[in-house]
Short mmCIF file of C-alpha atoms in Angstrom, two decimals:
data_model
loop_
_atom_site.label_atom_id
_atom_site.label_comp_id
_atom_site.label_asym_id
_atom_site.label_seq_id
_atom_site.Cartn_x
_atom_site.Cartn_y
_atom_site.Cartn_z
CA UNK A 1 -2.78 -0.71 -27.03
CA UNK A 2 -5.16 0.96 -24.79
CA UNK A 3 -8.64 1.71 -26.05
CA UNK A 4 -8.46 5.12 -24.29
CA UNK A 5 -7.26 8.10 -25.98
CA UNK A 6 -5.50 10.20 -23.25
CA UNK A 7 -6.22 13.39 -25.29
CA UNK A 8 -9.83 12.96 -24.89
CA UNK A 9 -12.30 12.42 -21.91
CA UNK A 10 -13.59 8.98 -22.99
CA UNK A 11 -16.19 7.44 -20.80
CA UNK A 12 -15.20 3.95 -20.16
CA UNK A 13 -18.57 3.11 -18.53
CA UNK A 14 -20.23 3.50 -21.97
CA UNK A 15 -17.72 1.17 -23.57
CA UNK A 16 -18.71 -1.58 -21.55
CA UNK A 17 -22.55 -1.56 -21.72
CA UNK A 18 -24.22 -4.89 -22.06
CA UNK A 19 -21.96 -6.82 -19.56
CA UNK A 20 -23.63 -9.35 -17.35
CA UNK A 21 -22.59 -7.25 -14.26
CA UNK A 22 -22.34 -3.61 -15.26
CA UNK A 23 -21.34 -2.63 -11.69
CA UNK A 24 -18.02 -4.32 -12.09
CA UNK A 25 -15.41 -3.21 -14.60
CA UNK A 26 -13.47 -6.20 -16.30
CA UNK A 27 -9.78 -6.30 -15.14
CA UNK A 28 -8.42 -5.26 -18.69
CA UNK A 29 -10.58 -2.08 -18.48
CA UNK A 30 -9.00 -1.33 -15.16
CA UNK A 31 -5.62 -1.75 -16.91
CA UNK A 32 -6.87 0.77 -19.62
CA UNK A 33 -7.80 3.25 -16.93
CA UNK A 34 -4.37 3.20 -15.39
CA UNK A 35 -2.76 3.46 -18.68
CA UNK A 36 -4.90 6.40 -19.89
CA UNK A 37 -4.18 8.31 -16.75
CA UNK A 38 -0.43 7.58 -16.83
CA UNK A 39 -0.24 8.81 -20.48
CA UNK A 40 -2.28 11.87 -19.68
CA UNK A 41 0.13 12.73 -16.74
CA UNK A 42 3.18 12.21 -18.87
CA UNK A 43 2.07 15.24 -21.14
CA UNK A 44 3.28 17.39 -18.08
CA UNK A 45 5.64 15.13 -16.03
CA UNK A 46 8.76 14.55 -17.85
CA UNK A 47 10.61 11.37 -16.73
CA UNK A 48 9.82 9.93 -13.37
CA UNK A 49 7.70 7.12 -14.94
CA UNK A 50 8.09 4.83 -12.06
CA UNK A 51 6.92 7.49 -9.69
CA UNK A 52 3.80 8.22 -11.93
CA UNK A 53 3.13 4.51 -12.07
CA UNK A 54 3.17 4.17 -8.26
CA UNK A 55 0.93 7.02 -7.83
CA UNK A 56 -1.64 5.56 -10.44
CA UNK A 57 -1.38 2.30 -8.56
CA UNK A 58 -2.25 3.93 -5.30
CA UNK A 59 -5.10 5.80 -6.74
CA UNK A 60 -6.68 2.60 -8.05
CA UNK A 61 -5.79 0.62 -4.79
CA UNK A 62 -7.69 3.20 -2.74
CA UNK A 63 -4.60 4.61 -0.96
CA UNK A 64 -2.96 7.97 -0.19
CA UNK A 65 0.45 9.26 -1.37
CA UNK A 66 3.21 11.24 0.36
CA UNK A 67 5.46 13.01 -2.17
CA UNK A 68 8.93 13.90 -0.27
CA UNK A 69 11.89 15.84 -1.90
CA UNK A 70 13.59 19.14 -2.26
CA UNK A 71 11.55 22.10 -3.61
CA UNK A 72 10.95 22.39 -7.22
CA UNK A 73 11.20 18.98 -8.64
CA UNK A 74 7.52 18.78 -9.55
CA UNK A 75 5.63 17.13 -6.46
CA UNK A 76 2.82 19.59 -6.60
CA UNK A 77 2.60 19.54 -10.30
CA UNK A 78 2.51 15.69 -10.37
CA UNK A 79 -0.39 15.95 -7.81
CA UNK A 80 -2.22 18.44 -9.89
CA UNK A 81 -1.76 16.41 -13.01
CA UNK A 82 -3.23 13.29 -11.41
CA UNK A 83 -6.28 15.48 -10.19
CA UNK A 84 -6.86 16.95 -13.63
CA UNK A 85 -6.71 13.54 -15.35
CA UNK A 86 -9.77 12.39 -13.30
CA UNK A 87 -13.19 14.12 -13.72
CA UNK A 88 -13.63 14.63 -10.01
CA UNK A 89 -13.73 17.55 -7.48
CA UNK A 90 -10.30 18.62 -6.68
CA UNK A 91 -9.29 20.99 -3.69
CA UNK A 92 -5.80 22.20 -2.33
CA UNK A 93 -4.78 22.82 1.17
CA UNK A 94 -1.67 24.85 1.64
CA UNK A 95 -0.34 23.88 4.95
CA UNK A 96 1.09 26.71 6.92
CA UNK A 97 2.08 27.23 10.43
CA UNK A 98 -0.95 29.03 11.37
CA UNK A 99 -3.38 26.76 9.74
CA UNK A 100 -6.13 25.43 12.03
CA UNK A 101 -7.80 22.06 12.10
CA UNK A 102 -11.15 23.84 11.12
CA UNK A 103 -9.45 25.18 8.10
CA UNK A 104 -9.12 21.66 6.97
CA UNK A 105 -12.25 19.87 8.07
CA UNK A 106 -14.71 22.84 8.09
CA UNK A 107 -16.92 24.46 10.74
CA UNK A 108 -20.16 25.00 11.89
CA UNK A 109 -21.25 28.79 11.41
CA UNK A 110 -24.35 30.45 13.06
CA UNK A 111 -26.79 31.71 10.41
CA UNK A 112 -28.63 34.83 11.63
CA UNK A 113 -31.42 34.22 9.42
CA UNK A 114 -32.15 30.69 10.18
CA UNK A 115 -31.00 31.10 13.84
CA UNK A 116 -29.16 27.69 13.27
CA UNK A 117 -25.64 26.54 12.88
CA UNK A 118 -24.86 25.48 9.51
CA UNK A 119 -21.73 23.34 8.50
CA UNK A 120 -19.25 25.11 6.13
CA UNK A 121 -17.23 22.04 4.64
CA UNK A 122 -13.48 22.61 4.48
CA UNK A 123 -11.25 21.67 1.54
CA UNK A 124 -10.93 18.16 2.76
CA UNK A 125 -14.25 17.49 1.08
CA UNK A 126 -13.05 16.75 -2.35
CA UNK A 127 -12.45 13.77 -4.33
CA UNK A 128 -8.81 14.39 -4.83
CA UNK A 129 -7.23 16.60 -2.06
CA UNK A 130 -3.67 17.95 -2.38
CA UNK A 131 -2.11 18.58 0.89
CA UNK A 132 0.72 21.07 -0.14
CA UNK A 133 3.89 21.14 2.23
CA UNK A 134 1.93 19.02 4.99
CA UNK A 135 4.92 19.21 7.27
CA UNK A 136 4.64 22.86 7.79
CA UNK A 137 1.61 22.76 9.80
CA UNK A 138 1.67 21.90 13.52
CA UNK A 139 0.81 18.34 14.75
CA UNK A 140 -2.71 19.38 15.86
CA UNK A 141 -3.58 20.60 12.27
CA UNK A 142 -1.91 17.52 10.66
CA UNK A 143 -3.89 15.40 12.88
CA UNK A 144 -7.23 16.67 11.35
CA UNK A 145 -6.39 14.29 8.36
CA UNK A 146 -6.08 11.23 10.44
CA UNK A 147 -9.88 10.32 10.62
CA UNK A 148 -10.28 11.50 7.10
CA UNK A 149 -7.69 9.31 5.57
CA UNK A 150 -8.52 6.16 7.59
CA UNK A 151 -12.23 6.30 7.48
CA UNK A 152 -13.19 8.85 4.61
CA UNK A 153 -15.11 10.75 7.29
CA UNK A 154 -14.71 13.91 9.55
CA UNK A 155 -16.15 14.57 12.85
CA UNK A 156 -16.79 18.28 13.73
CA UNK A 157 -18.54 19.23 17.01
CA UNK A 158 -19.74 15.75 17.65
CA UNK A 159 -21.23 15.04 14.20
CA UNK A 160 -19.72 12.79 11.72
CA UNK A 161 -19.98 13.60 7.92
CA UNK A 162 -18.92 11.15 5.24
CA UNK A 163 -16.33 12.24 2.62
CA UNK A 164 -16.99 11.89 -1.14
CA UNK A 165 -16.19 8.71 -3.01
CA UNK A 166 -13.63 8.39 -4.18
CA UNK A 167 -11.46 10.23 -1.69
CA UNK A 168 -7.44 10.44 -2.07
CA UNK A 169 -5.06 12.56 -0.40
CA UNK A 170 -1.69 13.45 -2.34
CA UNK A 171 0.49 15.15 0.11
CA UNK A 172 3.89 16.84 -0.45
CA UNK A 173 6.56 17.22 2.19
CA UNK A 174 9.49 19.58 2.13
CA UNK A 175 12.65 17.42 2.81
CA UNK A 176 14.84 20.49 3.80
CA UNK A 177 14.66 23.21 6.32
CA UNK A 178 14.00 21.03 9.30
CA UNK A 179 14.01 23.75 11.64
CA UNK A 180 10.93 25.30 10.02
CA UNK A 181 8.88 22.10 9.52
CA UNK A 182 7.09 19.70 11.98
CA UNK A 183 7.91 16.09 11.71
CA UNK A 184 4.84 14.01 10.73
CA UNK A 185 3.84 11.55 13.49
CA UNK A 186 4.22 7.82 12.84
CA UNK A 187 0.34 7.47 13.19
CA UNK A 188 -0.08 9.85 10.23
CA UNK A 189 2.65 8.43 8.11
CA UNK A 190 1.09 4.95 8.59
CA UNK A 191 -2.02 6.21 6.87
CA UNK A 192 -0.15 7.10 3.58
CA UNK A 193 0.00 3.91 1.63
CA UNK A 194 3.32 5.04 -0.02
CA UNK A 195 6.03 7.55 0.36
CA UNK A 196 7.64 8.42 -2.95
CA UNK A 197 10.71 10.57 -3.93
CA UNK A 198 10.98 12.16 -7.52
CA UNK A 199 14.57 13.44 -7.56
CA UNK A 200 16.27 15.72 -9.95
CA UNK A 201 15.46 14.91 -13.63
CA UNK A 202 17.98 13.53 -16.07
CA UNK A 203 19.58 16.38 -18.15
CA UNK A 204 17.79 15.13 -21.33
CA UNK A 205 14.45 15.25 -19.51
CA UNK A 206 15.02 18.61 -18.17
CA UNK A 207 15.81 19.98 -21.54
CA UNK A 208 12.47 18.52 -22.73
CA UNK A 209 10.75 20.18 -19.71
CA UNK A 210 12.04 23.50 -20.49
CA UNK A 211 10.74 23.23 -24.13
CA UNK A 212 7.39 22.21 -22.83
CA UNK A 213 7.03 25.20 -20.57
CA UNK A 214 7.69 27.93 -22.92
CA UNK A 215 4.48 29.58 -23.44
CA UNK A 216 1.40 28.05 -21.81
CA UNK A 217 2.14 25.48 -19.39
CA UNK A 218 0.79 21.89 -20.42
CA UNK A 219 -1.13 21.70 -17.14
CA UNK A 220 -3.32 24.32 -18.20
CA UNK A 221 -4.76 22.35 -21.26
CA UNK A 222 -4.72 19.01 -19.41
CA UNK A 223 -8.20 17.36 -19.82
CA UNK A 224 -9.79 14.52 -17.76
CA UNK A 225 -9.56 11.03 -19.29
CA UNK A 226 -11.71 9.07 -16.63
CA UNK A 227 -14.81 10.11 -14.97
CA UNK A 228 -15.67 9.66 -11.25
CA UNK A 229 -17.96 6.62 -11.72
CA UNK A 230 -15.40 4.82 -13.77
CA UNK A 231 -12.66 5.35 -11.25
CA UNK A 232 -15.11 4.12 -8.33
CA UNK A 233 -15.95 0.89 -10.46
CA UNK A 234 -12.17 0.58 -11.13
CA UNK A 235 -11.21 0.56 -7.34
CA UNK A 236 -14.02 -1.73 -6.67
CA UNK A 237 -12.60 -4.12 -9.37
CA UNK A 238 -9.18 -3.99 -7.87
CA UNK A 239 -10.80 -5.33 -4.57
CA UNK A 240 -11.71 -8.55 -6.50
CA UNK A 241 -8.26 -9.39 -7.63
CA UNK A 242 -7.37 -12.79 -6.16
CA UNK A 243 -4.62 -12.99 -3.36
CA UNK A 244 -4.08 -16.56 -2.55
CA UNK A 245 -2.89 -17.81 0.82
CA UNK A 246 0.76 -18.24 -0.17
CA UNK A 247 0.87 -14.71 -1.25
CA UNK A 248 -0.86 -13.36 1.88
CA UNK A 249 1.62 -15.61 3.87
CA UNK A 250 4.50 -14.06 2.02
CA UNK A 251 3.24 -10.55 2.71
CA UNK A 252 2.97 -11.30 6.35
CA UNK A 253 6.40 -12.77 6.69
CA UNK A 254 7.92 -9.63 4.92
CA UNK A 255 6.22 -7.36 7.51
CA UNK A 256 7.40 -9.89 10.23
CA UNK A 257 10.93 -9.55 9.12
CA UNK A 258 10.80 -5.69 9.77
CA UNK A 259 9.24 -6.24 13.32
CA UNK A 260 12.24 -8.46 14.18
CA UNK A 261 14.98 -6.28 12.92
CA UNK A 262 13.68 -2.70 13.82
CA UNK A 263 12.52 -0.90 17.02
CA UNK A 264 9.07 -0.44 15.43
CA UNK A 265 8.30 -2.56 12.39
CA UNK A 266 5.50 -2.56 9.73
CA UNK A 267 2.00 -2.59 11.26
CA UNK A 268 -0.90 -4.68 10.20
CA UNK A 269 -2.31 -1.61 8.33
CA UNK A 270 0.94 -1.53 6.39
CA UNK A 271 0.48 -5.28 5.41
CA UNK A 272 -3.02 -4.50 4.30
CA UNK A 273 -1.82 -1.62 2.30
CA UNK A 274 0.87 -3.79 0.67
CA UNK A 275 -1.68 -6.32 -0.28
CA UNK A 276 -4.29 -3.92 -1.51
CA UNK A 277 -1.43 -2.23 -3.88
CA UNK A 278 -0.42 -5.50 -5.08
CA UNK A 279 -3.85 -6.03 -6.26
CA UNK A 280 -3.89 -2.77 -8.13
CA UNK A 281 -0.34 -3.78 -9.44
CA UNK A 282 -1.81 -6.84 -10.75
CA UNK A 283 -4.90 -5.20 -12.31
CA UNK A 284 -2.59 -2.80 -14.13
CA UNK A 285 -0.84 -5.83 -15.67
CA UNK A 286 -4.02 -7.15 -16.74
CA UNK A 287 -4.26 -10.03 -14.28
CA UNK A 288 -6.97 -10.85 -11.87
CA UNK A 289 -4.54 -12.51 -9.36
CA UNK A 290 -1.58 -11.40 -7.39
CA UNK A 291 1.85 -12.88 -7.84
CA UNK A 292 4.94 -12.46 -5.53
CA UNK A 293 6.54 -9.92 -8.05
CA UNK A 294 3.47 -7.67 -7.46
CA UNK A 295 4.47 -7.47 -3.75
CA UNK A 296 8.26 -7.06 -4.53
CA UNK A 297 7.61 -4.06 -6.64
CA UNK A 298 5.50 -2.33 -3.98
CA UNK A 299 7.51 -3.18 -0.81
CA UNK A 300 10.22 -0.70 -1.19
CA UNK A 301 7.80 2.43 -1.26
CA UNK A 302 5.24 0.99 1.12
CA UNK A 303 7.21 -0.31 4.15
CA UNK A 304 10.18 2.20 4.72
CA UNK A 305 8.29 5.11 6.22
CA UNK A 306 6.43 2.98 8.60
CA UNK A 307 9.64 1.50 10.14
CA UNK A 308 11.62 3.10 13.10
CA UNK A 309 15.22 2.11 13.97
CA UNK A 310 17.66 3.13 16.66
CA UNK A 311 20.91 4.84 15.99
CA UNK A 312 22.86 1.79 16.04
CA UNK A 313 20.57 -0.15 13.58
CA UNK A 314 20.58 -0.04 9.72
CA UNK A 315 18.10 2.46 8.20
CA UNK A 316 14.62 1.41 7.13
CA UNK A 317 15.48 1.12 3.51
CA UNK A 318 18.31 -1.38 4.27
CA UNK A 319 16.07 -3.50 6.40
CA UNK A 320 13.29 -3.73 3.60
CA UNK A 321 16.06 -4.62 1.11
CA UNK A 322 17.22 -7.36 3.31
CA UNK A 323 13.70 -8.61 3.91
CA UNK A 324 13.16 -8.95 0.21
CA UNK A 325 16.62 -10.90 -0.01
CA UNK A 326 16.08 -13.02 3.16
CA UNK A 327 12.49 -13.80 3.12
CA UNK A 328 11.73 -16.80 0.99
CA UNK A 329 8.79 -16.57 -1.53
CA UNK A 330 7.56 -20.10 -0.42
CA UNK A 331 6.77 -20.59 3.28
CA UNK A 332 9.37 -23.21 4.70
CA UNK A 333 6.80 -24.43 7.26
CA UNK A 334 4.44 -25.32 4.45
CA UNK A 335 7.09 -27.25 2.67
CA UNK A 336 7.91 -29.13 5.72
CA UNK A 337 4.15 -30.05 6.18
CA UNK A 338 3.98 -31.14 2.57
CA UNK A 339 6.95 -33.48 3.16
CA UNK A 340 5.53 -34.95 6.36
CA UNK A 341 2.38 -35.79 4.51
CA UNK A 342 4.31 -37.66 1.77
#
């Protein structure tokens, strides 16, 4: 049972005073953070527990999330629920065909009184940034997020400015109306740790959803359950989760399989994202070490959107599924080395 009550804004930092290293949260507390956010979001999002779990793991793992599906299945509501669950700054960017890069990053404005240019930060300067219908904006505007998502900074008129910590982008993408949208370039897709699909709810879940939305919508009363400092410390704690050499080797071989069987396979950035998210997965389970199962849970949502195939090849999901089936957990070369030493 979690120590956190998702209906309150409990400060986890206060619960752990007196530790030898107050700057680092224990792994069991990281698991409590994740559980609190998940339970809070479930007050708004009915069903889709797996999707919520993946978003929370990405939040703790320091990545960004792309939600793709048809309109009206709760993509934006999920992003707003995650943002409201954390006591951080939140900003929303509604991507449209006429949106300019400076509308995202900010712009220098001349001040008549000071006779100097002053920087007016754009909506990207938030802890949790919702990029709504990101594929409706042209590539030039989409590219404004590349530096921000990779390095947590933006450069405007030659001056680089750091974004707040933590910084996470939760973007939604319309999966229909291809003639009215712009395809996200692979360079940008590669910066999203995961690409998730919500799908239509089950009939029972939809009935429950309709009951919750009669009168005031539950999103309006959602309160934060984790503060900014605790989230930062939780993400730092995730980085201390042990990933042994065999686990790292397994991740590398999974990525290598995609490179051998697709025109463009998973990049090293994708392998790094997989390992980081596996660390978050382990922390959510209360472990301070990664096991192969953690990788196997994350691979289906971390790898496919990074892969490009030809028309004659299988699709990305099939290649990833085959990788999980064909790539052994134990490295056969290491087994051969062990036998030769005996």
